[in-house]
Short mmCIF file of C-alpha atoms in Angstrom, two decimals:
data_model
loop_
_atom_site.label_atom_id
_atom_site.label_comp_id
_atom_site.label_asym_id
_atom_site.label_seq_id
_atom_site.Cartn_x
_atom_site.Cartn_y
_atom_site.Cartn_z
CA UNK X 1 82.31 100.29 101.72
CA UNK X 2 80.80 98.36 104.48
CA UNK X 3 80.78 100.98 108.41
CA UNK X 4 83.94 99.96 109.53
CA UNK X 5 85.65 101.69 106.77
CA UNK X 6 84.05 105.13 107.68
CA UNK X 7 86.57 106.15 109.95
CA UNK X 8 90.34 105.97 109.86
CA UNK X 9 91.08 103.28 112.13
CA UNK X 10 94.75 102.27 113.67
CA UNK X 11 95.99 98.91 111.92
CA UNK X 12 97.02 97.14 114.84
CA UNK X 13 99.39 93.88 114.97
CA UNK X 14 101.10 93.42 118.37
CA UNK X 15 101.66 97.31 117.97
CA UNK X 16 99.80 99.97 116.39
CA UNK X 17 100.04 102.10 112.81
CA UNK X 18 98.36 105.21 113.26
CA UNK X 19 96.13 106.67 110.43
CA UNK X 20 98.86 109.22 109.00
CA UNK X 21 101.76 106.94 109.46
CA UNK X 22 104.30 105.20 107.32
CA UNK X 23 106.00 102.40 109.15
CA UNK X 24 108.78 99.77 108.49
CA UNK X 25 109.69 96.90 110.22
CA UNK X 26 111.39 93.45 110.58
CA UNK X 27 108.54 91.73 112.15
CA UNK X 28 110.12 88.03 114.12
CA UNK X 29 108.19 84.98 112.47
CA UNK X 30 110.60 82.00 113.95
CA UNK X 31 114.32 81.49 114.75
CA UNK X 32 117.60 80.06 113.62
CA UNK X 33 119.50 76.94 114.83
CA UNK X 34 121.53 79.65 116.49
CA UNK X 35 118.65 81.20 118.27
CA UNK X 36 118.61 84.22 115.85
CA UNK X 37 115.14 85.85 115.04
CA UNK X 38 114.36 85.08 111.33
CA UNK X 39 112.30 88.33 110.73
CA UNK X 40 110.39 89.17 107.36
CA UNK X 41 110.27 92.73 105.77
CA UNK X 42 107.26 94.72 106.64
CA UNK X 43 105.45 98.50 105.03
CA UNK X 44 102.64 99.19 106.24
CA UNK X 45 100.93 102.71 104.84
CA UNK X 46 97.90 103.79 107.00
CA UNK X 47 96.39 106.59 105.11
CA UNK X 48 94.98 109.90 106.80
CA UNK X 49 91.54 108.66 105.22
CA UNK X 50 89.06 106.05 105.77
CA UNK X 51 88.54 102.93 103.44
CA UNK X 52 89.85 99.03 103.14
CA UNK X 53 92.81 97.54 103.69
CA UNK X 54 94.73 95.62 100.79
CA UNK X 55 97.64 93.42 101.37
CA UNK X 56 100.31 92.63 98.94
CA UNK X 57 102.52 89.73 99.64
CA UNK X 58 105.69 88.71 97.90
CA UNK X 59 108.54 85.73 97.69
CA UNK X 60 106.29 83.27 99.44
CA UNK X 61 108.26 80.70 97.52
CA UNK X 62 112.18 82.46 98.16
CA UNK X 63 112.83 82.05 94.83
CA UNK X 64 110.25 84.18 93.09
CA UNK X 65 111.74 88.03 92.99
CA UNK X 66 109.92 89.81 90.69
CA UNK X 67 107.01 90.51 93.28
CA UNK X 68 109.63 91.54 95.47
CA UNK X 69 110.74 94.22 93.44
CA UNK X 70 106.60 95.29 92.67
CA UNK X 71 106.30 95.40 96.57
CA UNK X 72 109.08 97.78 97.13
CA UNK X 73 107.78 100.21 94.46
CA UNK X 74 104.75 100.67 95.94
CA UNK X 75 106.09 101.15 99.42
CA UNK X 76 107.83 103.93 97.77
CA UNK X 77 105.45 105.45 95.68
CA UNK X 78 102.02 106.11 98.09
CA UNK X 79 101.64 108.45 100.97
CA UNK X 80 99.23 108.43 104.14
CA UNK X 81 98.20 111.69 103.10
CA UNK X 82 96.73 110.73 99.51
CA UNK X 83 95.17 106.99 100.98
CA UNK X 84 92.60 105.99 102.18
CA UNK X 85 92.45 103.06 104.05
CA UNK X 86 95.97 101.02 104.18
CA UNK X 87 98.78 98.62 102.50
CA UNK X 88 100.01 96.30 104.22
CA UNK X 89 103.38 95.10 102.17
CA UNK X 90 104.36 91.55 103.10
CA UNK X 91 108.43 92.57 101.12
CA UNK X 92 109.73 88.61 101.50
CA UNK X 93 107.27 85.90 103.14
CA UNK X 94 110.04 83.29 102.90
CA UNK X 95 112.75 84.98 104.18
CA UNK X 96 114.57 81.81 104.70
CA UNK X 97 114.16 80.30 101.57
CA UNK X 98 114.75 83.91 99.85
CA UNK X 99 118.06 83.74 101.70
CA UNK X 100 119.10 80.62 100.00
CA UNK X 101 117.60 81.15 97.07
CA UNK X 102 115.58 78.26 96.76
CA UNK X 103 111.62 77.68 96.41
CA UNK X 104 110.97 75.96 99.73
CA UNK X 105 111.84 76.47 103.26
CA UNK X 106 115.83 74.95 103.50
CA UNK X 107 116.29 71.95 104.91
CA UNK X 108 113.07 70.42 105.65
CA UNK X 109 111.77 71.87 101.86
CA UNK X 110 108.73 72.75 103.32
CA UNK X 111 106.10 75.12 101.16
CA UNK X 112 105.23 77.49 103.23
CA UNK X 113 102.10 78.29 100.40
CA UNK X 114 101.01 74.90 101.15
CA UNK X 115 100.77 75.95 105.25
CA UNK X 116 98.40 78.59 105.90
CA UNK X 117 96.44 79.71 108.18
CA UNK X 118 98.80 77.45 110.39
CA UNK X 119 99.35 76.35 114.25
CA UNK X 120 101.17 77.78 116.85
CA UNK X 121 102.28 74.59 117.48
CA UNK X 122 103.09 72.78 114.15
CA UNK X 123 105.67 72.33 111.79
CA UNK X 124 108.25 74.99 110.93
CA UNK X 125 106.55 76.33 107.97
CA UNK X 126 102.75 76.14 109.62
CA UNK X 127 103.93 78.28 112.54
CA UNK X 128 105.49 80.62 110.24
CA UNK X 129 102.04 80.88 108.58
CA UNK X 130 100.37 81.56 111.45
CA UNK X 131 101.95 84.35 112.71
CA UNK X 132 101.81 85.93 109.06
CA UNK X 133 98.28 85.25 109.15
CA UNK X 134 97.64 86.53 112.35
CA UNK X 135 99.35 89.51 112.40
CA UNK X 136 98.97 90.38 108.86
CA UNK X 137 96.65 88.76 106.08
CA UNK X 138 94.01 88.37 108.52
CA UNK X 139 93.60 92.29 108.96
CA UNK X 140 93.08 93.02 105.84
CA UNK X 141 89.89 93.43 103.41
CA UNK X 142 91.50 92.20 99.77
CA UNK X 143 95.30 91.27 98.51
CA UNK X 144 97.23 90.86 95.60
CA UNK X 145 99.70 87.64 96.05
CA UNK X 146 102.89 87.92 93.48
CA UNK X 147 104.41 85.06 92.04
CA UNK X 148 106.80 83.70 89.54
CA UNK X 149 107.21 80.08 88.34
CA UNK X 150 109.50 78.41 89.90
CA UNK X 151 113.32 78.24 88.50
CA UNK X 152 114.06 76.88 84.84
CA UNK X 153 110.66 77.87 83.82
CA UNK X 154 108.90 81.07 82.94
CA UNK X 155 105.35 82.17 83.60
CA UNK X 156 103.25 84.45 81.65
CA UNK X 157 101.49 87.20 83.31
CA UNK X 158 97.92 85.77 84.51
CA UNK X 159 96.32 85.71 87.32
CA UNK X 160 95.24 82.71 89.49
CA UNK X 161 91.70 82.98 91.43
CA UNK X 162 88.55 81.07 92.70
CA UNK X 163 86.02 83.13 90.31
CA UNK X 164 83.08 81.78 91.98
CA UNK X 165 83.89 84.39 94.95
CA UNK X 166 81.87 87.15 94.43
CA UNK X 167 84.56 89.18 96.01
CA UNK X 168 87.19 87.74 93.92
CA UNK X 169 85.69 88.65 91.00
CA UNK X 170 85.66 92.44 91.75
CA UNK X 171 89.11 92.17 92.59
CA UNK X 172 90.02 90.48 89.28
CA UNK X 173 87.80 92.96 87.46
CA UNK X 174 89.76 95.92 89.43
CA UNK X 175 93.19 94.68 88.80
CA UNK X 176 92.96 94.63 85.45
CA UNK X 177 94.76 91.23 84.71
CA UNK X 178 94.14 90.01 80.89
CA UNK X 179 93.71 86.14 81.59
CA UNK X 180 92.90 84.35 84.80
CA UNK X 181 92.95 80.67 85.41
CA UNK X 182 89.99 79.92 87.79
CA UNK X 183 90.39 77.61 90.37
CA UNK X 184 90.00 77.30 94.29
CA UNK X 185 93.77 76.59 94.82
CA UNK X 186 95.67 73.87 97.03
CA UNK X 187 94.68 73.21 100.61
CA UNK X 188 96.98 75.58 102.58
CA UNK X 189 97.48 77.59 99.97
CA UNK X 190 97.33 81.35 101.07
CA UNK X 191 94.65 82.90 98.43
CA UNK X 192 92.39 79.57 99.01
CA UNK X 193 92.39 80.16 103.10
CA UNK X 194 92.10 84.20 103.01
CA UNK X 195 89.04 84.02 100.63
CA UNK X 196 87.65 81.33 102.29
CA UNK X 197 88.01 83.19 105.38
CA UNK X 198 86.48 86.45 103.58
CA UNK X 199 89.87 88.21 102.67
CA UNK X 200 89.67 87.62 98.85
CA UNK X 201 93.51 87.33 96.96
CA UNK X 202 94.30 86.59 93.71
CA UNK X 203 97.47 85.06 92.41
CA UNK X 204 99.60 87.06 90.19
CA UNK X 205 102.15 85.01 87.92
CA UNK X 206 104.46 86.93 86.14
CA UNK X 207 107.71 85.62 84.90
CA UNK X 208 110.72 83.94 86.20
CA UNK X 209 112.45 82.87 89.45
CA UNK X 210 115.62 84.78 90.41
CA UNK X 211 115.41 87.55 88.68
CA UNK X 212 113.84 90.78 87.54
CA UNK X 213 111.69 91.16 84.30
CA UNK X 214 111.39 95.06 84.25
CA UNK X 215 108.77 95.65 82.21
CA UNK X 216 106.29 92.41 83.86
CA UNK X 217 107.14 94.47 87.04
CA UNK X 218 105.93 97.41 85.59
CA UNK X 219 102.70 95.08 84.78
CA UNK X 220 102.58 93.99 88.47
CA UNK X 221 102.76 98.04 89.40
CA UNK X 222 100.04 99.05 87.95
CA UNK X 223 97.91 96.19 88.67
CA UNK X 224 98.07 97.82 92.29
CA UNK X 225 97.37 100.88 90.82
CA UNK X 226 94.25 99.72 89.18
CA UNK X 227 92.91 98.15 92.52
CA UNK X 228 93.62 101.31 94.33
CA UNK X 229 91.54 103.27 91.98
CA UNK X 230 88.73 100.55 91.77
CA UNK X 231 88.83 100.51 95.41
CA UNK X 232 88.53 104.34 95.81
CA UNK X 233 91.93 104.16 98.03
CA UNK X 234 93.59 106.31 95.94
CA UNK X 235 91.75 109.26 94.18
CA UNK X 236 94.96 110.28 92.16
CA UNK X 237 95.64 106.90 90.68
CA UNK X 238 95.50 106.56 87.02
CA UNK X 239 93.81 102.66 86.23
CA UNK X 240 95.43 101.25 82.81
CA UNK X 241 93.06 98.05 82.22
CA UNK X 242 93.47 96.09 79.22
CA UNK X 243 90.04 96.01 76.67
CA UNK X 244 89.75 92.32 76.91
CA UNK X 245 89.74 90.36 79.73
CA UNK X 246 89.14 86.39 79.82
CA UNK X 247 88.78 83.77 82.55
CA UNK X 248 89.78 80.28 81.87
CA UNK X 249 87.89 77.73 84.29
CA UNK X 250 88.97 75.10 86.76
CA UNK X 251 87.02 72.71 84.25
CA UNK X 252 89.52 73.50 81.22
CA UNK X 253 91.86 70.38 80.40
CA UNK X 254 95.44 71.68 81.66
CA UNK X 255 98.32 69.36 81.11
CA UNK X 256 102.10 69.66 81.95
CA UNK X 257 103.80 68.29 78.55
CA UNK X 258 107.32 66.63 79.62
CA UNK X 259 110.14 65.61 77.49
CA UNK X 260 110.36 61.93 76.87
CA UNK X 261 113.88 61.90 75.87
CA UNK X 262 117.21 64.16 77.18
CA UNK X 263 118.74 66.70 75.07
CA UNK X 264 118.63 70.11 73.69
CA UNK X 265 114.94 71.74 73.81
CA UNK X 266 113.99 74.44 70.76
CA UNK X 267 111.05 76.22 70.93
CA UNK X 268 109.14 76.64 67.96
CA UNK X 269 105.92 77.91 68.84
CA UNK X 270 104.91 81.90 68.75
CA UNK X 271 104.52 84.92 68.50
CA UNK X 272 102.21 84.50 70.94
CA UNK X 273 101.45 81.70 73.78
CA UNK X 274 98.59 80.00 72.25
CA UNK X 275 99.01 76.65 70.24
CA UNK X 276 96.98 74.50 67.86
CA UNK X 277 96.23 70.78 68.41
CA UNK X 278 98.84 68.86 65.96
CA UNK X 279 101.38 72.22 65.75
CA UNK X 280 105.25 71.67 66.69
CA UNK X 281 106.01 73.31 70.30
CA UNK X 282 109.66 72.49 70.41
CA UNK X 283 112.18 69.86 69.27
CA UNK X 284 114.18 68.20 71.79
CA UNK X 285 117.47 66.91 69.81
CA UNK X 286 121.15 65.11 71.35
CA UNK X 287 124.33 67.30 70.80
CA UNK X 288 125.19 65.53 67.76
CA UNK X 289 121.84 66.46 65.84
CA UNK X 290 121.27 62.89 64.56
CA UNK X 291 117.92 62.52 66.93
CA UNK X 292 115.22 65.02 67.02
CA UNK X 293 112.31 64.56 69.05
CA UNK X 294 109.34 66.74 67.71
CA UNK X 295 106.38 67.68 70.83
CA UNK X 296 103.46 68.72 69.22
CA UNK X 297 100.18 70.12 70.78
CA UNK X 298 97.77 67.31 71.86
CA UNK X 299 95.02 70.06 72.05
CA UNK X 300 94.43 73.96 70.86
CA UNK X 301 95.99 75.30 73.92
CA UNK X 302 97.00 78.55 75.90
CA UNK X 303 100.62 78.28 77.49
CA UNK X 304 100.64 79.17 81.01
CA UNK X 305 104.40 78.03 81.93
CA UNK X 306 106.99 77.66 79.68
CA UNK X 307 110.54 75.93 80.15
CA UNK X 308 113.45 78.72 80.22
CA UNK X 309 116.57 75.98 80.38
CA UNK X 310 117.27 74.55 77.29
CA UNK X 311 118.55 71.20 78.63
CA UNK X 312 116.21 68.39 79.53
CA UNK X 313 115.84 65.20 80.94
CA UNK X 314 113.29 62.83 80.37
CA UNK X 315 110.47 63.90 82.71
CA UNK X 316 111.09 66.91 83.04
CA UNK X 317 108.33 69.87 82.16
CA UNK X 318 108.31 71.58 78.61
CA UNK X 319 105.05 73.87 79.03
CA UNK X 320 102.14 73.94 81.04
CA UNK X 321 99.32 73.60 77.96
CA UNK X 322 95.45 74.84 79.17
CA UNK X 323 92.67 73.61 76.52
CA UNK X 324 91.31 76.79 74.78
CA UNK X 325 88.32 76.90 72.07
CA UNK X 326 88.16 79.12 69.22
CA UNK X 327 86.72 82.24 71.07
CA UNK X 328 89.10 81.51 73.71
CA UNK X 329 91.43 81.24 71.17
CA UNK X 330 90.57 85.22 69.86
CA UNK X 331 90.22 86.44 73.17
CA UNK X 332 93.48 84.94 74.34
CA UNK X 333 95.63 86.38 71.70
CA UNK X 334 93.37 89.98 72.09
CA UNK X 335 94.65 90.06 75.56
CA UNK X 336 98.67 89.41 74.91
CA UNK X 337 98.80 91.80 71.80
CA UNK X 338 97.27 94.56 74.07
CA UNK X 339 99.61 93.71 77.12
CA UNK X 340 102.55 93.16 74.46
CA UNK X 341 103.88 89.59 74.64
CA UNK X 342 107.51 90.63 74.16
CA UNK X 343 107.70 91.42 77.91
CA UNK X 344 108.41 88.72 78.59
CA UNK X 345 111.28 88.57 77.02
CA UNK X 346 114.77 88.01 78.41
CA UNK X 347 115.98 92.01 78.28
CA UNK X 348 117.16 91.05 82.02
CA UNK X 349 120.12 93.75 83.97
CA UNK X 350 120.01 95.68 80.14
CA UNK X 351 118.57 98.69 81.89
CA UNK X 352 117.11 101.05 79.28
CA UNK X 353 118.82 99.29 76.79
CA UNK X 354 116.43 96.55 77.12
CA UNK X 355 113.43 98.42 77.07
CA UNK X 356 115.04 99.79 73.49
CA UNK X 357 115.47 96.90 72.18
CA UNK X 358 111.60 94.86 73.36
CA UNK X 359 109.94 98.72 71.94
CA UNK X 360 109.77 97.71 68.68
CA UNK X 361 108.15 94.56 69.16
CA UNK X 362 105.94 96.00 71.38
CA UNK X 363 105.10 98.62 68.98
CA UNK X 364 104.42 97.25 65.84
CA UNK X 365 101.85 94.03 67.17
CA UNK X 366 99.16 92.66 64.37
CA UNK X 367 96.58 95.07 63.72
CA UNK X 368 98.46 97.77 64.73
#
């Protein structure tokens, strides 16, 4: 670690976290038609012990929970006394939009990942990011972003990451994430600005909006846990990395595949997200069953997103298909049996129940 980590240092906002201190706070980011402070969730663990910083940041879009729920696992799980160096936990970045329920900031349906670093003087959503960024992001060495896709669709676990950073790819490396789609990112986006900047964050995707996924959560856990032990923050941590890893580049054909007719949508594809060119992904047919629409694969393909409402207009998304060869192909399918690709599954509010029922299938995988 480069000299400023060779000390325990205070992590200072507008106040100060002490090195041996656990704090939490509402931290004020903007205000209400009423005048109200809108205030965002805030941990922030400043171990006894020197070393970096790593920020983890959740519900940027207010509909995306499953981060959420990663965020406030962590808070509870590390002490100052065991770290060293510090987590910053961003709980809800959208707090507005998380209060409604919806993707964007209300009214104005601003994205506040489209608004970063921000101005003090801008819109809404920019001054928002500013203050985060500020405050926050900006202190810190590396980060872990959490995301879900947005609602009616679900999102495999991936990651999402410039892999030309040098710094980036440590962190990918450290984190342990078994596909990652390589890409700079949108302007404003937070992970594009903060490695620009020299804070490098990856992306994680993992599931659905508006609700918890228990065991992709448990994913999202322990790809903290991994970074912490990469990292040396942590010297009890206990790194579970899968044994392959694959990065699919910016360059890769990726293609949103939309229904061209309304109806009922039927998956066919599986067990496992990947595709051939020609192969049946789902049947869109009326109520009646007299039309059937079949949507086949224009390419061999890895499926990133994936619709999660069966009903459809035309337009509207079916998957997210990104071109894979024949190694790609291998390596793609290495990476899901070894995570387990029934985690995915829809054991939501089951408690143990649902973990019962997705064992089996996680269990018995080919080769196995």
């Amino acid at each position: 670690m480069s000299s400023h980590h060779d000390t325990p240092r205070p992590f200072r906002y507008d106040a100060e976290v002490d090195p041996g201190e656990t704090r939490h706070l509402q931290y004020e980011v903007g205000e209400t038609y009423l005048g109200r402070p809108v205030e965002i969730p805030v941990t922030i663990i400043n171990g006894e012990h020197a070393g970096p910083r790593l920020c983890l940041s959740a519900a940027l879009h207010g509909d995306e929970v499953n981060g959420v729920k990663v965020l406030q696992e962590v808070a509870d799980r590390y002490e100052p006394a065991d770290l060293h160096g510090t987590i910053v936990c961003l709980h809800v970045v959208n707090v507005p939009g998380y209060i409604a329920q919806q993707r964007y900031l209300p009214i104005y349906d601003q994205d506040l990942n489209r608004s970063f670093p921000g101005s003090e003087s801008g819109s809404t959503a920019s001054r928002m990011a500013r203050i985060i960024w500020d405050r926050f992001v900006s202190k810190c060495d590396i980060g872990l972003d959490f995301h879900t896709s947005t609602r009616n669709r679900m999102t495999v676990f991936h990651g999402r990451a410039d892999m030309d950073d040098a710094g980036i790819q440590r962190l990918v490396d450290a984190a342990g994430i078994p596909l990652v789609i390589s890409g700079a990112g949108s302007s404003g986006m937070l992970r594009r600005v903060a490695t620009e900047r020299g804070t490098p964050i990856v992306t994680v995707e993992m599931g659905e909006a508006n609700r918890f996924q228990p065991m992709l959560i448990d994913l999202g856990v322990q790809a903290v846990e991994n970074v912490l032990a990469a990292y040396e923050m942590h010297p009890e941590a206990e790194p579970s990395r899968p044994e392959l890893q694959k990065v699919l580049t910016s360059e890769d054909q990726k293609k949103w595949i939309r229904a061209d007719h309304g109806g009922l949508v039927e998956m066919k594809w599986g067990p496992l997200p990947i595709v051939d060119e020609g192969e049946t992904i789902c049947v869109v047919s009326d109520h009646f069953r007299t039309e059937e629409h079949v949507v086949e694969a224009p390419f061999d393909g890895f499926l990133a997103g994936i619709l999660a409402n069966p009903r459809v207009l035309p337009g509207h998304p079916l998957v997210h298909l990104v071109e894979i060869d024949d190694e790609d192909r291998e390596l793609v399918r290495a990476a899901y049996e070894d995570v387990g690709f029934a985690r995915h599954g829809t054991f939501h509010w089951m408690g143990k129940m649902g973990e019962q029922l997705a064992e089996p299938l996680l269990r018995d995988r080919p080769g196995e």
